[in-house]
PDB file of C-alpha atoms in Angstrom:
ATOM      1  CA  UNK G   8       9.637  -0.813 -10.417  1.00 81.00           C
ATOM      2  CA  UNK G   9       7.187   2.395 -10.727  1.00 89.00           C
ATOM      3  CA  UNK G  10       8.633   5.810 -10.994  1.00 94.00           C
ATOM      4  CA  UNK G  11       6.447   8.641 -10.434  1.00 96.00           C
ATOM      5  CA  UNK G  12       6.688  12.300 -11.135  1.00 97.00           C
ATOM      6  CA  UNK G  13       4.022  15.133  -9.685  1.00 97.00           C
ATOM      7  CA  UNK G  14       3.043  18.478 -11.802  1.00 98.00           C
ATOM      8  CA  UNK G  15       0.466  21.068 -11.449  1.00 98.00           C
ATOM      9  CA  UNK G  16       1.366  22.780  -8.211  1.00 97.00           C
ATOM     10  CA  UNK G  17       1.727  26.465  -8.120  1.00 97.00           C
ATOM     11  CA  UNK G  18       0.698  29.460  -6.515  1.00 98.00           C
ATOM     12  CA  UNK G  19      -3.420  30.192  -6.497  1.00 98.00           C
ATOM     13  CA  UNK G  20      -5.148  32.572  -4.527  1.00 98.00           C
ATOM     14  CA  UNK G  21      -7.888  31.220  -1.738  1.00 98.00           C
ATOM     15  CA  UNK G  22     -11.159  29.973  -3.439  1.00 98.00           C
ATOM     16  CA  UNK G  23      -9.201  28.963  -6.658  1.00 98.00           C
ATOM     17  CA  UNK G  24      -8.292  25.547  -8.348  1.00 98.00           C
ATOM     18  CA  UNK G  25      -5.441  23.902  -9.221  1.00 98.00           C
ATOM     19  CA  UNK G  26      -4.705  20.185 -10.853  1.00 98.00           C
ATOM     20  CA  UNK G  27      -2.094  17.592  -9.708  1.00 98.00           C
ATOM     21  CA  UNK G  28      -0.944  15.198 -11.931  1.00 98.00           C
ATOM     22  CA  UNK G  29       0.971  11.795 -11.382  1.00 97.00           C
ATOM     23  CA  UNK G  30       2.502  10.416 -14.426  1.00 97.00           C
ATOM     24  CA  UNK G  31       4.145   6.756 -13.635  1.00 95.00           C
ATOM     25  CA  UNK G  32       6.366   4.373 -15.389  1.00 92.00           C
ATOM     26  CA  UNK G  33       5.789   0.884 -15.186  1.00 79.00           C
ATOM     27  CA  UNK G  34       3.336  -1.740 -16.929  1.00 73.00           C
ATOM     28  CA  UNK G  35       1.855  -2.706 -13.631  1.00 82.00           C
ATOM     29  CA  UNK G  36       1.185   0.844 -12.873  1.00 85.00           C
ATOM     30  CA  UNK G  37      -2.633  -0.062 -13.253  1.00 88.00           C
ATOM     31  CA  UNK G  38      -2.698  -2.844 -10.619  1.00 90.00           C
ATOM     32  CA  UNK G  39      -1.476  -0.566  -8.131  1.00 94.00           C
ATOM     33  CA  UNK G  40      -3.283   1.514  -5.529  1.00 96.00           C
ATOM     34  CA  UNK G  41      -2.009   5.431  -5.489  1.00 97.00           C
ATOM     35  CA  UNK G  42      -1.906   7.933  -2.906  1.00 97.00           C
ATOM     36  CA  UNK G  43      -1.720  11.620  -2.412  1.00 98.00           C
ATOM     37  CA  UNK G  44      -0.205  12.773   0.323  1.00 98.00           C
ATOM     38  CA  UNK G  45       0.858  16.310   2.092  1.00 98.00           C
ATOM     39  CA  UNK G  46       3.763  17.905   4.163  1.00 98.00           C
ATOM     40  CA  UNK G  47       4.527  21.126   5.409  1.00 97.00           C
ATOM     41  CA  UNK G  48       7.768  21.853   7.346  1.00 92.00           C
ATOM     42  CA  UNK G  49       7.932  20.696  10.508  1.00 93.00           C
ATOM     43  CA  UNK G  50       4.982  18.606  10.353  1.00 95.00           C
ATOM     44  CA  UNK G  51       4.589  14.999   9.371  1.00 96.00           C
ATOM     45  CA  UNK G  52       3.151  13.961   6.457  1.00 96.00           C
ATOM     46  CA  UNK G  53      -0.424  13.809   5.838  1.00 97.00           C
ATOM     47  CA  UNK G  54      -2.536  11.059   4.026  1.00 98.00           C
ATOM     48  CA  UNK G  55      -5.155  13.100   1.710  1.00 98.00           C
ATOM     49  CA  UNK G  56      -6.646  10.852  -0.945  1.00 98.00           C
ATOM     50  CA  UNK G  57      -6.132   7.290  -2.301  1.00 97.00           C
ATOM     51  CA  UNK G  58      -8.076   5.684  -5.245  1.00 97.00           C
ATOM     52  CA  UNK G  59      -8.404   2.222  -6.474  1.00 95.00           C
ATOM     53  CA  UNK G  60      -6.295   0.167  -8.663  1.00 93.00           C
ATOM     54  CA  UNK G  61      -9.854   0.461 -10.803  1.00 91.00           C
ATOM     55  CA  UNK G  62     -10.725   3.888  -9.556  1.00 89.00           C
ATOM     56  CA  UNK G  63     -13.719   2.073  -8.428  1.00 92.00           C
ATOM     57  CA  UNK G  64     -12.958   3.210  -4.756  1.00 96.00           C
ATOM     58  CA  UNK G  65     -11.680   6.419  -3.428  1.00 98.00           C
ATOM     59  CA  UNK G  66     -11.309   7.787   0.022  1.00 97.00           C
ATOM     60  CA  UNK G  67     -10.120  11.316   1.491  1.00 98.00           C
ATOM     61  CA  UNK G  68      -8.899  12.678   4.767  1.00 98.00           C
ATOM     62  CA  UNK G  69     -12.125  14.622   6.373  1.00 98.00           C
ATOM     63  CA  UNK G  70     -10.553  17.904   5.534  1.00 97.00           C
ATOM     64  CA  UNK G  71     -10.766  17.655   1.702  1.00 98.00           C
ATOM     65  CA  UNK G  72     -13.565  15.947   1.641  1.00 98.00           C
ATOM     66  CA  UNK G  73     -16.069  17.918  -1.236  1.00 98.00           C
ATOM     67  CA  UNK G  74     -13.298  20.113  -2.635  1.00 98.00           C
ATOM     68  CA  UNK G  75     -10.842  17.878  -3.681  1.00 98.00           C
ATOM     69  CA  UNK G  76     -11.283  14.800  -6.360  1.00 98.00           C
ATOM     70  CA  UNK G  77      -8.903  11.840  -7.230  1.00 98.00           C
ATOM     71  CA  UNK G  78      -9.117  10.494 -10.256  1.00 98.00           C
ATOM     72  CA  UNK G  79      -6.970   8.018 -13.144  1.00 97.00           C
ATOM     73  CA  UNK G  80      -6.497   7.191 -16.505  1.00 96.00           C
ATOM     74  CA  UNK G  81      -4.736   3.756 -16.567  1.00 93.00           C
ATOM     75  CA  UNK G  82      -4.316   4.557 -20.367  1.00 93.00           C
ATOM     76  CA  UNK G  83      -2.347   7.320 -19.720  1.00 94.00           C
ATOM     77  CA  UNK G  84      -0.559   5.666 -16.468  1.00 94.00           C
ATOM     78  CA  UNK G  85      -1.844   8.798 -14.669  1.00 96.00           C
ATOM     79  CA  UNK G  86      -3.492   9.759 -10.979  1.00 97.00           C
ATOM     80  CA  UNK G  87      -4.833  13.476 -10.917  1.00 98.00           C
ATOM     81  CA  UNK G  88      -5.780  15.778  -7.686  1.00 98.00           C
ATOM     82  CA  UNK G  89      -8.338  18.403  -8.623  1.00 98.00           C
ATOM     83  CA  UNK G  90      -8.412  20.476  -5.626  1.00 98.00           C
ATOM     84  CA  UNK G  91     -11.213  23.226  -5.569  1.00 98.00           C
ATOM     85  CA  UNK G  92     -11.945  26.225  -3.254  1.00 98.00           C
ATOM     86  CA  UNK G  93      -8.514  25.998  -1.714  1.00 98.00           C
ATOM     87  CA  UNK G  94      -7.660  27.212   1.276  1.00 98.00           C
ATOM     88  CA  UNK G  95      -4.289  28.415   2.898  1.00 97.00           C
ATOM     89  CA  UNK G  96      -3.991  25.435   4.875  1.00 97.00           C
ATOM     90  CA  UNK G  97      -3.869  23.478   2.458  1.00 98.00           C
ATOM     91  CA  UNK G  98      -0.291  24.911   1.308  1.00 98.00           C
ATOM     92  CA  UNK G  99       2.280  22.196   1.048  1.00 98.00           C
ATOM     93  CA  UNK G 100       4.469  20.280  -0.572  1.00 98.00           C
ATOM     94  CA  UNK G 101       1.923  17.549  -2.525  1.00 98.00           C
ATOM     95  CA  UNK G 102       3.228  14.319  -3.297  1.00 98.00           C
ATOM     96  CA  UNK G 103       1.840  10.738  -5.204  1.00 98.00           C
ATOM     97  CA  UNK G 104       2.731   7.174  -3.744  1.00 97.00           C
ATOM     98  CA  UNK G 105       1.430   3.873  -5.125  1.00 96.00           C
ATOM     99  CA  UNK G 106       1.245   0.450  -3.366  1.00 94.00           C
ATOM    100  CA  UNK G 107       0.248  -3.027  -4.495  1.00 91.00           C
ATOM    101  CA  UNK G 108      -3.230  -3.386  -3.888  1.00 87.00           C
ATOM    102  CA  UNK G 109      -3.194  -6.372  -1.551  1.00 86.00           C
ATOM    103  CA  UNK G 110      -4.482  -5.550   1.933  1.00 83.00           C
ATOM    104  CA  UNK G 111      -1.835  -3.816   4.116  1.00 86.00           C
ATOM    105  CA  UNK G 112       1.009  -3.052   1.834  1.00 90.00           C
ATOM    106  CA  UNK G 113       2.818  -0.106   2.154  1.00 94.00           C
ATOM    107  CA  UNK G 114       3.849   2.163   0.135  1.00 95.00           C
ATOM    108  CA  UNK G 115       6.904   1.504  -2.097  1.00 93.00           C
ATOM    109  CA  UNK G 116       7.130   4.330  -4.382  1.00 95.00           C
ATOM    110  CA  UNK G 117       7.115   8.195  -3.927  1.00 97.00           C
ATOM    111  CA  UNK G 118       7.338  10.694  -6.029  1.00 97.00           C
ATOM    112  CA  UNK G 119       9.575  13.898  -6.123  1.00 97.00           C
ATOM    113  CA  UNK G 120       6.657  16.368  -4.596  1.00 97.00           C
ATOM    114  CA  UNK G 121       5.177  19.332  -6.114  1.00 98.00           C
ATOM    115  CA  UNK G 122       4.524  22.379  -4.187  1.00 98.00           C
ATOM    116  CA  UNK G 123       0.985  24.010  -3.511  1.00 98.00           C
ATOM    117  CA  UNK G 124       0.715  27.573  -1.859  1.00 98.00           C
ATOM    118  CA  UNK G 125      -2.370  28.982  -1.183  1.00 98.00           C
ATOM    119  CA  UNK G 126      -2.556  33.151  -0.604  1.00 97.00           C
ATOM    120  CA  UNK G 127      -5.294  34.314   1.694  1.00 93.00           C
TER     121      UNK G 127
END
C-alpha cells in the first residue's frame, strides 16, 4: 500500500512559481512510477507530468512543457512539481498518483489534491 499526501499549492500571481510536493508512505515507493495530474470543476482530469521509478525518464503534457519540472528524492520518498511562469489556466486542483512501473498499469493510488490558483 502507498499513501500519498500533496503540499505547496497556494495562491501566486501570473509569472510566479510555486512547488508541489508528494510525500508517500510505503517501502516500495521507489519502484513505482508517479504522476501529476490536474482538475478543474467541470472538467476531467488532466495528465501533466510523470517521472520514472529512477527519475531517469520524465514526460509532460505539451502545455507545461518548459515551465514546469518533475523531479524525486527516493530518500526522502518524495515527487516535486516546480511550476514556473504560471499562468491562470493552469489554476486547479493538483494532485500525485503512482503506479507500478510495469507497462500499462494504472494508477492505484491518489492523493488528497492540493489547490493551485493563478491571478491574472
Amino acid at each position: 500500500q502507498v499513501q500519498l499526501v500533496e503540499s505547496g499549492g497556494g495562491l501566486v500571481q501570473a509569472g510566479g512559481s510555486l512547488r508541489l510536493s508528494c510525500a508517500a508512505s510505503g517501502r516500495t515507493f521507489s519502484t513505482y512510477t508517479v504522476g501529476w495530474f490536474r482538475q478543474t470543476p467541470g472538467k476531467e482530469r488532466e495528465f501533466v507530468a510523470r517521472i520514472s521509478w529512477s527519475g531517469g525518464n520524465t514526460y509532460y503534457t505539451d502545455s507545461v512543457k518548459g515551465r514546469f519540472t518533475i523531479s524525486r528524492d527516493n530518500a526522502k520518498n518524495t515527487v516535486y512539481l516546480q511550476m514556473n511562469s504560471l499562468k491562470p489556466e493552469d489554476t486547479a486542483v493538483y494532485y500525485c498518483a503512482a503506479r507500478s512501473s510495469w507497462p500499462g498499469a494504472e494508477y492505484d493510488y491518489w492523493g488528497q489534491g492540493t489547490q493551485v490558483t493563478v491571478s491574472s
